[in-house]
Amino acid sequence: EARWRSLTPYSAAGGAVLLLVSLGILAIPTRSLVISFGGLLGILLGFAMLVPPITIILLKIIAPSSRRPLGMMASMAARGVSASLSRTAVAIASLTIAVSITVGIGTMVQSFRGTVERWLNTTLAADIYISPPSLVSSRLQATVSPDVFDRLVSSPGIERYTTFRSVEVDSPQGPVRLVALDTDLTTFNRPRRFKDGDPAEIWDAFQRGETVIISEPFAYHQNLHVDSTVTLRTNQGETDFRVAGVYIDYSSSQGVVMMARGAYDRFWSDRGVSSLSIYASPGIDVADLIGTLQQAAGDQQELRIRSNADLREASLQVFDRSFAITSVMRVLAIIVAFVGVLSALMAVQLERRRELGTLRALGFTQRQIWALITSQTGLMGLIAGVLSLPIGLALAAGLIFVVNRRSFGWSMDMQIVPEVLLQAVALSLVAALLAGIYPAIRMAMSPPAESLREE
């Protein structure tokens, strides 16, 4: 035990160095995910090496200060954890890292969800959205029948509408997803829609077909920016388009090029419509208008006609299903930490057999022994839970600002959700308490005479 304690300063120094090196790795301007995940792994290992010395400091504070408000049992629990630190520190470190992973993933998912929800509120401006069914939800591959389109837009109760044409075109860099947009300045200039470029300033040139706008992922993957040039193979040959703006978009990880409908018709001679957005006239009930549009479409073509609220809810459901696997990952991490805590406590039971036997001989009841061991495991879980919070938030920052950016080209705001942090501390505490049930029962039920005799 003394030899192990003598190594803790080296553990602290090594952890600090590893953290600095890992931060330097994450700062390398590269798109390699291997390097990015290597930096995150180094951060986790660096923090893990810092857990034992931090635990020693915390226990030195807790042991004397807890006796008066919480009683002798709490002080004994803190000293007991400290006395077997070569075992308990490893268990605390493993539980800390496991819970920090749940904090990091949970914060990343909640941040992503919040960002997507704000993006949907900005993007979905119309009352009703109409499109043919598509195998890929983010790609409108089918075309609305011209006859059906005419009947739809002629329906009563419509104030105005916007059309979209989504196709895949060739470019020197490979296939490009192109969206032709027929809209007005009010819809085009939605708040917080553009990352670079002023939509009010670029509107005229965009409408004339002199410029295009590109999504943030496309700009990242193709290394483009405002005033760059995008080359597309049109019916008139290869044509260069100046990039006037970069807009925020989470519908495609590869990115999209968007141009005015008039320019698209001029270069491709395609009058098809992939989807349209309907704006209801003032005083018109959206549900009633949906019924009118369904009657107008008839049985000639299958269409999805959804309200703004329904489309937003469906989009968030797709998001939640996509990240459902993260819940399984968090459970697996806790199971691994649970086994580590249980193993450490079983080893502590063997090491402290004589000490616990002496306490029983001095008059400690089985219930008091059980309470002592449970207090120790609870303290270990509480320390691990508290230490996991800064580690988890650091991991979340790496996932959001480094890994996510380099994987998809998306930018998002980090959103710290108090529920995630509170759940992490509670999860750590419960996991430690559950892991301590069996060792506590074994220690409490062990006859004192047998423990002293075996020792």
Short mmCIF file of C-alpha atoms in Angstrom, two decimals:
data_model
loop_
_atom_site.label_atom_id
_atom_site.label_comp_id
_atom_site.label_asym_id
_atom_site.label_seq_id
_atom_site.Cartn_x
_atom_site.Cartn_y
_atom_site.Cartn_z
CA GLU A 1 0.00 0.00 0.00
CA ALA A 2 2.81 2.42 0.94
CA ARG A 3 4.67 1.61 -2.27
CA TRP A 4 1.53 2.24 -4.29
CA ARG A 5 0.99 5.61 -2.61
CA SER A 6 4.56 6.59 -3.38
CA LEU A 7 3.77 6.18 -7.08
CA THR A 8 0.77 8.53 -7.10
CA PRO A 9 2.85 11.68 -7.74
CA TYR A 10 4.28 10.01 -10.84
CA SER A 11 0.75 9.03 -11.87
CA ALA A 12 -0.36 12.65 -11.53
CA ALA A 13 2.60 13.94 -13.53
CA GLY A 14 2.14 11.30 -16.22
CA GLY A 15 -1.57 12.05 -16.46
CA ALA A 16 -0.95 15.78 -16.84
CA VAL A 17 1.65 15.20 -19.56
CA LEU A 18 -0.64 12.77 -21.39
CA LEU A 19 -3.48 15.31 -21.27
CA LEU A 20 -1.31 18.02 -22.78
CA VAL A 21 -0.04 15.69 -25.51
CA SER A 22 -3.59 14.54 -26.30
CA LEU A 23 -4.84 18.12 -26.55
CA GLY A 24 -1.99 18.81 -28.93
CA ILE A 25 -3.01 15.80 -31.03
CA LEU A 26 -6.60 17.05 -31.24
CA ALA A 27 -5.33 20.46 -32.32
CA ILE A 28 -3.51 18.98 -35.34
CA PRO A 29 -5.27 20.31 -38.48
CA THR A 30 -6.13 16.92 -39.95
CA ARG A 31 -9.27 15.13 -41.06
CA SER A 32 -8.07 11.74 -39.83
CA LEU A 33 -10.57 10.14 -37.46
CA VAL A 34 -7.91 7.72 -36.22
CA ILE A 35 -5.83 10.63 -34.94
CA SER A 36 -8.94 12.29 -33.49
CA PHE A 37 -10.04 9.21 -31.56
CA GLY A 38 -6.45 8.65 -30.49
CA GLY A 39 -6.46 12.11 -28.93
CA LEU A 40 -9.74 11.39 -27.11
CA LEU A 41 -8.37 8.08 -25.85
CA GLY A 42 -5.31 9.90 -24.53
CA ILE A 43 -7.55 12.37 -22.70
CA LEU A 44 -9.45 9.53 -21.02
CA LEU A 45 -6.24 7.76 -20.01
CA GLY A 46 -4.72 11.01 -18.77
CA PHE A 47 -7.74 11.73 -16.59
CA ALA A 48 -7.72 8.11 -15.36
CA MET A 49 -4.12 8.58 -14.16
CA LEU A 50 -5.19 11.74 -12.31
CA VAL A 51 -8.07 10.03 -10.48
CA PRO A 52 -5.97 8.29 -7.74
CA PRO A 53 -4.10 11.43 -6.56
CA ILE A 54 -7.31 13.48 -6.72
CA THR A 55 -9.08 10.75 -4.73
CA ILE A 56 -6.39 10.92 -2.04
CA ILE A 57 -6.89 14.68 -1.74
CA LEU A 58 -10.66 14.35 -1.57
CA LEU A 59 -10.51 11.62 1.08
CA LYS A 60 -8.17 13.72 3.22
CA ILE A 61 -10.80 16.45 3.12
CA ILE A 62 -13.81 14.17 3.60
CA ALA A 63 -12.52 11.98 6.45
CA PRO A 64 -12.13 14.68 9.16
CA SER A 65 -14.90 16.97 7.93
CA SER A 66 -17.58 14.28 7.73
CA ARG A 67 -17.34 13.03 11.31
CA ARG A 68 -19.27 15.85 12.97
CA PRO A 69 -22.19 16.27 10.54
CA LEU A 70 -22.50 12.61 9.47
CA GLY A 71 -21.15 10.68 12.44
CA MET A 72 -18.30 8.30 13.08
CA MET A 73 -19.47 5.76 10.48
CA ALA A 74 -18.97 8.25 7.63
CA SER A 75 -15.48 9.11 8.83
CA MET A 76 -14.59 5.42 9.16
CA ALA A 77 -15.91 4.80 5.64
CA ALA A 78 -13.67 7.51 4.20
CA ARG A 79 -10.65 6.20 6.10
CA GLY A 80 -11.47 2.65 5.01
CA VAL A 81 -11.49 3.65 1.35
CA SER A 82 -8.21 5.49 1.86
CA ALA A 83 -6.61 2.55 3.70
CA SER A 84 -7.09 0.23 0.70
CA LEU A 85 -6.42 2.81 -1.97
CA SER A 86 -4.37 0.45 -4.10
CA ARG A 87 -7.62 -1.45 -4.70
CA THR A 88 -10.30 1.19 -4.32
CA ALA A 89 -8.56 3.83 -6.46
CA VAL A 90 -8.50 1.48 -9.44
CA ALA A 91 -12.21 0.76 -8.96
CA ILE A 92 -12.98 4.48 -8.63
CA ALA A 93 -10.95 5.24 -11.75
CA SER A 94 -12.70 2.56 -13.81
CA LEU A 95 -16.13 3.70 -12.64
CA THR A 96 -15.18 7.33 -13.28
CA ILE A 97 -14.13 6.66 -16.87
CA ALA A 98 -17.20 4.50 -17.55
CA VAL A 99 -19.60 7.14 -16.23
CA SER A 100 -17.69 9.92 -18.00
CA ILE A 101 -18.30 8.10 -21.28
CA THR A 102 -22.04 8.19 -20.57
CA VAL A 103 -21.76 11.92 -19.79
CA GLY A 104 -19.80 12.58 -22.97
CA ILE A 105 -22.10 10.61 -25.25
CA GLY A 106 -25.24 11.92 -23.52
CA THR A 107 -24.11 15.53 -23.79
CA MET A 108 -23.10 15.07 -27.41
CA VAL A 109 -26.45 13.52 -28.34
CA GLN A 110 -28.46 16.17 -26.47
CA SER A 111 -26.38 18.94 -28.05
CA PHE A 112 -26.88 17.45 -31.50
CA ARG A 113 -30.61 17.02 -30.91
CA GLY A 114 -31.00 20.58 -29.68
CA THR A 115 -29.09 21.90 -32.68
CA VAL A 116 -31.17 19.84 -35.11
CA GLU A 117 -34.38 20.96 -33.42
CA ARG A 118 -33.39 24.63 -33.79
CA TRP A 119 -32.43 23.99 -37.40
CA LEU A 120 -35.83 22.41 -38.09
CA ASN A 121 -37.57 25.41 -36.56
CA THR A 122 -35.58 27.65 -38.90
CA THR A 123 -35.87 25.52 -42.03
CA LEU A 124 -39.49 24.40 -41.82
CA ALA A 125 -41.26 27.67 -42.51
CA ALA A 126 -44.25 26.43 -44.52
CA ASP A 127 -47.50 24.99 -43.16
CA ILE A 128 -47.65 21.85 -45.31
CA TYR A 129 -45.02 19.74 -47.10
CA ILE A 130 -45.79 17.47 -50.05
CA SER A 131 -43.50 14.90 -51.67
CA PRO A 132 -43.66 11.42 -53.21
CA PRO A 133 -42.43 8.55 -51.00
CA SER A 134 -38.66 8.04 -51.11
CA LEU A 135 -36.42 5.16 -50.07
CA VAL A 136 -33.99 7.64 -48.54
CA SER A 137 -35.70 10.19 -46.30
CA SER A 138 -33.11 12.89 -46.94
CA ARG A 139 -33.23 12.49 -50.73
CA LEU A 140 -36.35 13.32 -52.75
CA GLN A 141 -35.74 10.97 -55.65
CA ALA A 142 -39.23 10.85 -57.20
CA THR A 143 -41.14 13.49 -59.16
CA VAL A 144 -44.58 14.93 -58.57
CA SER A 145 -46.82 14.29 -61.56
CA PRO A 146 -47.39 17.52 -63.55
CA ASP A 147 -51.16 16.97 -63.57
CA VAL A 148 -51.22 16.35 -59.82
CA PHE A 149 -48.99 19.36 -59.25
CA ASP A 150 -51.38 21.64 -61.16
CA ARG A 151 -54.35 20.39 -59.15
CA LEU A 152 -52.50 20.80 -55.86
CA VAL A 153 -51.39 24.39 -56.39
CA SER A 154 -54.86 25.31 -57.70
CA SER A 155 -56.55 24.19 -54.49
CA PRO A 156 -58.40 26.89 -52.53
CA GLY A 157 -56.86 28.12 -49.29
CA ILE A 158 -53.27 28.40 -50.57
CA GLU A 159 -51.56 31.77 -50.15
CA ARG A 160 -48.30 30.81 -51.87
CA TYR A 161 -46.05 27.81 -52.43
CA THR A 162 -42.39 26.91 -52.92
CA THR A 163 -41.06 24.13 -55.15
CA PHE A 164 -37.92 22.02 -54.88
CA ARG A 165 -36.16 19.88 -57.45
CA SER A 166 -33.61 17.44 -56.03
CA VAL A 167 -31.32 15.61 -58.47
CA GLU A 168 -27.84 14.16 -58.64
CA VAL A 169 -25.56 15.77 -61.21
CA ASP A 170 -22.00 15.10 -62.31
CA SER A 171 -18.98 17.20 -61.50
CA PRO A 172 -15.21 16.77 -61.89
CA GLN A 173 -15.13 15.72 -58.22
CA GLY A 174 -17.91 13.12 -58.61
CA PRO A 175 -21.70 13.06 -58.12
CA VAL A 176 -23.19 16.13 -56.44
CA ARG A 177 -26.62 16.49 -54.85
CA LEU A 178 -28.23 19.55 -56.47
CA VAL A 179 -31.39 21.25 -55.23
CA ALA A 180 -33.20 23.79 -57.40
CA LEU A 181 -35.21 26.20 -55.27
CA ASP A 182 -38.14 28.36 -56.36
CA THR A 183 -38.86 30.64 -53.42
CA ASP A 184 -39.03 34.25 -52.27
CA LEU A 185 -36.67 36.43 -50.24
CA THR A 186 -38.72 36.02 -47.05
CA THR A 187 -38.24 32.25 -47.03
CA PHE A 188 -34.67 32.50 -48.32
CA ASN A 189 -33.63 34.95 -45.60
CA ARG A 190 -34.68 32.93 -42.55
CA PRO A 191 -32.90 33.76 -39.24
CA ARG A 192 -29.73 31.77 -38.45
CA ARG A 193 -29.91 29.88 -41.72
CA PHE A 194 -26.62 31.03 -43.21
CA LYS A 195 -23.19 30.32 -41.78
CA ASP A 196 -21.36 32.54 -44.27
CA GLY A 197 -22.79 35.19 -46.57
CA ASP A 198 -25.63 37.69 -46.25
CA PRO A 199 -28.79 36.29 -47.92
CA ALA A 200 -30.23 39.77 -48.48
CA GLU A 201 -27.12 40.80 -50.42
CA ILE A 202 -26.76 37.66 -52.52
CA TRP A 203 -30.46 37.25 -53.35
CA ASP A 204 -30.46 39.11 -56.68
CA ALA A 205 -27.39 37.33 -58.05
CA PHE A 206 -28.75 34.00 -56.82
CA GLN A 207 -32.08 34.54 -58.57
CA ARG A 208 -30.29 35.44 -61.82
CA GLY A 209 -28.42 32.14 -61.68
CA GLU A 210 -25.02 33.79 -61.37
CA THR A 211 -24.26 32.18 -58.02
CA VAL A 212 -25.11 29.13 -55.93
CA ILE A 213 -25.16 28.46 -52.22
CA ILE A 214 -23.71 25.32 -50.67
CA SER A 215 -24.40 23.48 -47.45
CA GLU A 216 -21.87 23.46 -44.63
CA PRO A 217 -20.89 19.77 -45.08
CA PHE A 218 -20.32 20.30 -48.81
CA ALA A 219 -18.12 23.30 -48.08
CA TYR A 220 -16.11 21.28 -45.56
CA HIS A 221 -15.64 18.13 -47.65
CA GLN A 222 -14.80 20.06 -50.83
CA ASN A 223 -12.74 22.70 -49.00
CA LEU A 224 -14.85 25.55 -50.40
CA HIS A 225 -15.88 28.94 -49.07
CA VAL A 226 -17.63 32.11 -50.18
CA ASP A 227 -16.31 33.25 -53.60
CA SER A 228 -15.01 29.75 -54.40
CA THR A 229 -16.11 28.11 -57.64
CA VAL A 230 -18.22 24.96 -58.06
CA THR A 231 -17.99 23.23 -61.43
CA LEU A 232 -21.03 21.22 -62.54
CA ARG A 233 -21.63 19.27 -65.75
CA THR A 234 -24.80 20.73 -67.24
CA ASN A 235 -26.55 20.08 -70.55
CA GLN A 236 -24.42 22.92 -71.90
CA GLY A 237 -21.13 21.38 -70.74
CA GLU A 238 -19.04 22.09 -67.67
CA THR A 239 -20.16 25.34 -66.05
CA ASP A 240 -18.58 27.25 -63.18
CA PHE A 241 -20.78 28.74 -60.47
CA ARG A 242 -19.54 31.16 -57.85
CA VAL A 243 -20.35 30.28 -54.23
CA ALA A 244 -22.23 33.21 -52.69
CA GLY A 245 -23.06 31.68 -49.32
CA VAL A 246 -22.77 28.67 -47.03
CA TYR A 247 -25.95 27.60 -45.29
CA ILE A 248 -26.52 25.34 -42.29
CA ASP A 249 -27.95 21.94 -43.17
CA TYR A 250 -28.17 18.61 -41.33
CA SER A 251 -30.14 16.64 -43.91
CA SER A 252 -27.04 15.32 -45.68
CA SER A 253 -23.57 14.49 -44.40
CA GLN A 254 -22.09 14.78 -47.92
CA GLY A 255 -23.59 18.17 -48.64
CA VAL A 256 -25.81 19.92 -51.15
CA VAL A 257 -25.46 22.58 -53.83
CA MET A 258 -28.51 24.85 -54.11
CA MET A 259 -29.37 27.09 -57.04
CA ALA A 260 -32.34 29.13 -58.21
CA ARG A 261 -34.99 27.26 -60.16
CA GLY A 262 -34.67 29.54 -63.15
CA ALA A 263 -30.96 28.79 -63.50
CA TYR A 264 -31.58 25.06 -63.15
CA ASP A 265 -34.23 25.09 -65.87
CA ARG A 266 -31.86 27.01 -68.13
CA PHE A 267 -28.92 24.64 -67.72
CA TRP A 268 -30.75 21.29 -67.50
CA SER A 269 -34.13 21.84 -69.23
CA ASP A 270 -35.89 19.86 -66.51
CA ARG A 271 -39.34 21.02 -65.36
CA GLY A 272 -39.87 18.30 -62.76
CA VAL A 273 -40.78 19.01 -59.13
CA SER A 274 -39.56 16.76 -56.31
CA SER A 275 -41.50 18.42 -53.50
CA LEU A 276 -43.40 21.55 -52.64
CA SER A 277 -44.15 23.59 -49.55
CA ILE A 278 -47.59 25.10 -49.05
CA TYR A 279 -48.36 28.28 -47.13
CA ALA A 280 -51.98 28.44 -46.01
CA SER A 281 -53.99 31.60 -46.45
CA PRO A 282 -54.80 33.54 -43.27
CA GLY A 283 -57.69 31.97 -41.38
CA ILE A 284 -57.42 28.61 -43.16
CA ASP A 285 -57.17 25.56 -40.89
CA VAL A 286 -54.11 23.48 -41.81
CA ALA A 287 -55.85 20.15 -41.15
CA ASP A 288 -58.73 21.12 -43.45
CA LEU A 289 -56.29 22.24 -46.14
CA ILE A 290 -54.46 18.90 -45.92
CA GLY A 291 -57.77 17.16 -46.57
CA THR A 292 -58.40 19.40 -49.56
CA LEU A 293 -54.94 18.65 -50.97
CA GLN A 294 -55.43 14.91 -50.49
CA GLN A 295 -58.66 15.10 -52.47
CA ALA A 296 -56.91 17.11 -55.17
CA ALA A 297 -54.14 14.51 -55.46
CA GLY A 298 -56.67 11.69 -55.68
CA ASP A 299 -55.43 8.20 -56.54
CA GLN A 300 -53.26 9.22 -59.48
CA GLN A 301 -50.05 9.37 -57.40
CA GLU A 302 -49.10 8.39 -53.89
CA LEU A 303 -47.96 11.47 -51.98
CA ARG A 304 -46.93 12.24 -48.43
CA ILE A 305 -48.82 15.34 -47.33
CA ARG A 306 -47.70 16.38 -43.86
CA SER A 307 -48.11 19.40 -41.66
CA ASN A 308 -45.18 21.38 -40.32
CA ALA A 309 -45.61 19.85 -36.85
CA ASP A 310 -45.90 16.27 -38.18
CA LEU A 311 -42.78 16.61 -40.33
CA ARG A 312 -40.81 18.09 -37.43
CA GLU A 313 -41.92 15.29 -35.11
CA ALA A 314 -41.10 12.62 -37.70
CA SER A 315 -37.63 14.12 -38.23
CA LEU A 316 -36.88 14.06 -34.50
CA GLN A 317 -38.13 10.48 -34.26
CA VAL A 318 -35.67 9.49 -36.98
CA PHE A 319 -32.93 11.25 -35.03
CA ASP A 320 -33.85 9.46 -31.79
CA ARG A 321 -33.88 6.07 -33.52
CA SER A 322 -30.48 6.78 -35.06
CA PHE A 323 -28.92 7.39 -31.64
CA ALA A 324 -30.77 4.66 -29.74
CA ILE A 325 -27.61 2.52 -29.91
CA THR A 326 -25.83 5.00 -27.64
CA SER A 327 -28.04 3.86 -24.75
CA VAL A 328 -26.73 0.31 -25.20
CA MET A 329 -23.15 1.61 -25.26
CA ARG A 330 -23.70 3.43 -21.98
CA VAL A 331 -25.17 0.32 -20.34
CA LEU A 332 -22.19 -1.77 -21.48
CA ALA A 333 -19.76 0.79 -20.06
CA ILE A 334 -21.51 0.70 -16.68
CA ILE A 335 -21.52 -3.12 -16.65
CA VAL A 336 -17.76 -3.16 -17.18
CA ALA A 337 -17.29 -0.65 -14.37
CA PHE A 338 -19.66 -2.64 -12.15
CA VAL A 339 -17.51 -5.74 -12.54
CA GLY A 340 -14.40 -3.68 -11.73
CA VAL A 341 -15.91 -2.28 -8.53
CA LEU A 342 -17.15 -5.72 -7.47
CA SER A 343 -13.71 -7.28 -8.04
CA ALA A 344 -12.00 -4.51 -6.07
CA LEU A 345 -14.40 -4.88 -3.14
CA MET A 346 -13.93 -8.64 -3.05
CA ALA A 347 -10.17 -8.11 -2.90
CA VAL A 348 -10.64 -5.55 -0.12
CA GLN A 349 -12.69 -8.11 1.80
CA LEU A 350 -9.76 -10.52 1.81
CA GLU A 351 -7.25 -7.82 2.78
CA ARG A 352 -9.36 -6.41 5.63
CA ARG A 353 -10.63 -9.69 7.03
CA ARG A 354 -8.70 -9.31 10.30
CA GLU A 355 -9.69 -5.64 10.68
CA LEU A 356 -13.37 -6.40 10.28
CA GLY A 357 -13.07 -9.38 12.58
CA THR A 358 -11.54 -7.10 15.22
CA LEU A 359 -14.42 -4.65 14.84
CA ARG A 360 -16.89 -7.49 15.34
CA ALA A 361 -14.99 -8.65 18.42
CA LEU A 362 -15.13 -5.09 19.80
CA GLY A 363 -18.91 -5.08 19.53
CA PHE A 364 -19.79 -4.05 15.99
CA THR A 365 -22.98 -5.74 14.88
CA GLN A 366 -23.52 -7.34 11.50
CA ARG A 367 -25.76 -4.42 10.61
CA GLN A 368 -23.03 -1.91 11.47
CA ILE A 369 -20.46 -3.80 9.41
CA TRP A 370 -22.90 -3.88 6.51
CA ALA A 371 -23.55 -0.15 6.92
CA LEU A 372 -19.80 0.55 7.01
CA ILE A 373 -19.11 -1.35 3.78
CA THR A 374 -22.15 0.16 2.09
CA SER A 375 -21.00 3.64 3.12
CA GLN A 376 -17.59 2.93 1.61
CA THR A 377 -19.04 1.76 -1.70
CA GLY A 378 -21.43 4.72 -1.75
CA LEU A 379 -18.53 7.09 -1.15
CA MET A 380 -16.58 5.47 -3.97
CA GLY A 381 -19.55 5.85 -6.29
CA LEU A 382 -20.09 9.47 -5.27
CA ILE A 383 -16.43 10.37 -5.85
CA ALA A 384 -16.47 8.61 -9.22
CA GLY A 385 -19.69 10.38 -10.21
CA VAL A 386 -18.38 13.82 -9.33
CA LEU A 387 -15.03 13.25 -11.06
CA SER A 388 -16.78 11.90 -14.16
CA LEU A 389 -18.52 15.22 -14.85
CA PRO A 390 -15.54 17.33 -16.01
CA ILE A 391 -14.06 14.34 -17.82
CA GLY A 392 -17.35 13.64 -19.59
CA LEU A 393 -17.80 17.27 -20.61
CA ALA A 394 -14.25 17.32 -22.00
CA LEU A 395 -15.04 14.15 -23.95
CA ALA A 396 -18.28 15.70 -25.23
CA ALA A 397 -16.38 18.78 -26.41
CA GLY A 398 -13.97 16.56 -28.32
CA LEU A 399 -16.81 14.62 -29.93
CA ILE A 400 -18.74 17.76 -30.88
CA PHE A 401 -16.00 20.11 -32.04
CA VAL A 402 -13.46 17.62 -33.39
CA VAL A 403 -14.85 14.18 -34.27
CA ASN A 404 -18.26 15.33 -35.48
CA ARG A 405 -16.74 18.16 -37.50
CA ARG A 406 -14.15 15.93 -39.14
CA SER A 407 -16.67 13.14 -39.80
CA PHE A 408 -19.62 15.06 -41.24
CA GLY A 409 -18.60 18.70 -41.58
CA TRP A 410 -21.42 19.79 -39.27
CA SER A 411 -21.00 22.47 -36.65
CA MET A 412 -23.15 22.48 -33.55
CA ASP A 413 -23.46 24.22 -30.22
CA MET A 414 -22.50 22.35 -27.07
CA GLN A 415 -25.49 22.15 -24.77
CA ILE A 416 -24.92 21.12 -21.14
CA VAL A 417 -28.08 19.42 -19.90
CA PRO A 418 -28.35 19.28 -16.07
CA GLU A 419 -30.39 16.07 -16.26
CA VAL A 420 -27.48 14.26 -17.94
CA LEU A 421 -25.07 15.35 -15.19
CA LEU A 422 -27.45 14.44 -12.36
CA GLN A 423 -28.19 11.08 -13.96
CA ALA A 424 -24.46 10.39 -14.22
CA VAL A 425 -23.85 10.99 -10.51
CA ALA A 426 -26.92 8.92 -9.59
CA LEU A 427 -25.85 6.15 -11.97
CA SER A 428 -22.37 6.02 -10.49
CA LEU A 429 -23.73 5.93 -6.94
CA VAL A 430 -26.28 3.20 -7.71
CA ALA A 431 -23.73 1.09 -9.63
CA ALA A 432 -21.27 1.25 -6.74
CA LEU A 433 -23.95 0.44 -4.15
CA LEU A 434 -25.21 -2.53 -6.17
CA ALA A 435 -21.67 -3.80 -6.65
CA GLY A 436 -21.13 -3.56 -2.89
CA ILE A 437 -24.16 -5.58 -1.81
CA TYR A 438 -22.58 -9.02 -2.07
CA PRO A 439 -19.19 -8.09 -0.52
CA ALA A 440 -21.01 -6.24 2.29
CA ILE A 441 -23.11 -9.30 3.08
CA ARG A 442 -20.04 -11.56 3.00
CA MET A 443 -18.10 -9.29 5.33
CA ALA A 444 -21.02 -8.80 7.70
CA MET A 445 -21.80 -12.53 7.92
CA SER A 446 -18.19 -13.63 8.43
CA PRO A 447 -17.72 -14.95 12.05
CA PRO A 448 -15.18 -12.76 13.91
CA ALA A 449 -13.40 -15.71 15.51
CA GLU A 450 -12.90 -17.36 12.13
CA SER A 451 -11.58 -14.13 10.61
CA LEU A 452 -9.07 -13.62 13.42
CA ARG A 453 -8.01 -17.27 13.45
CA GLU A 454 -7.44 -17.41 9.68
CA GLU A 455 -5.40 -14.24 9.81
#
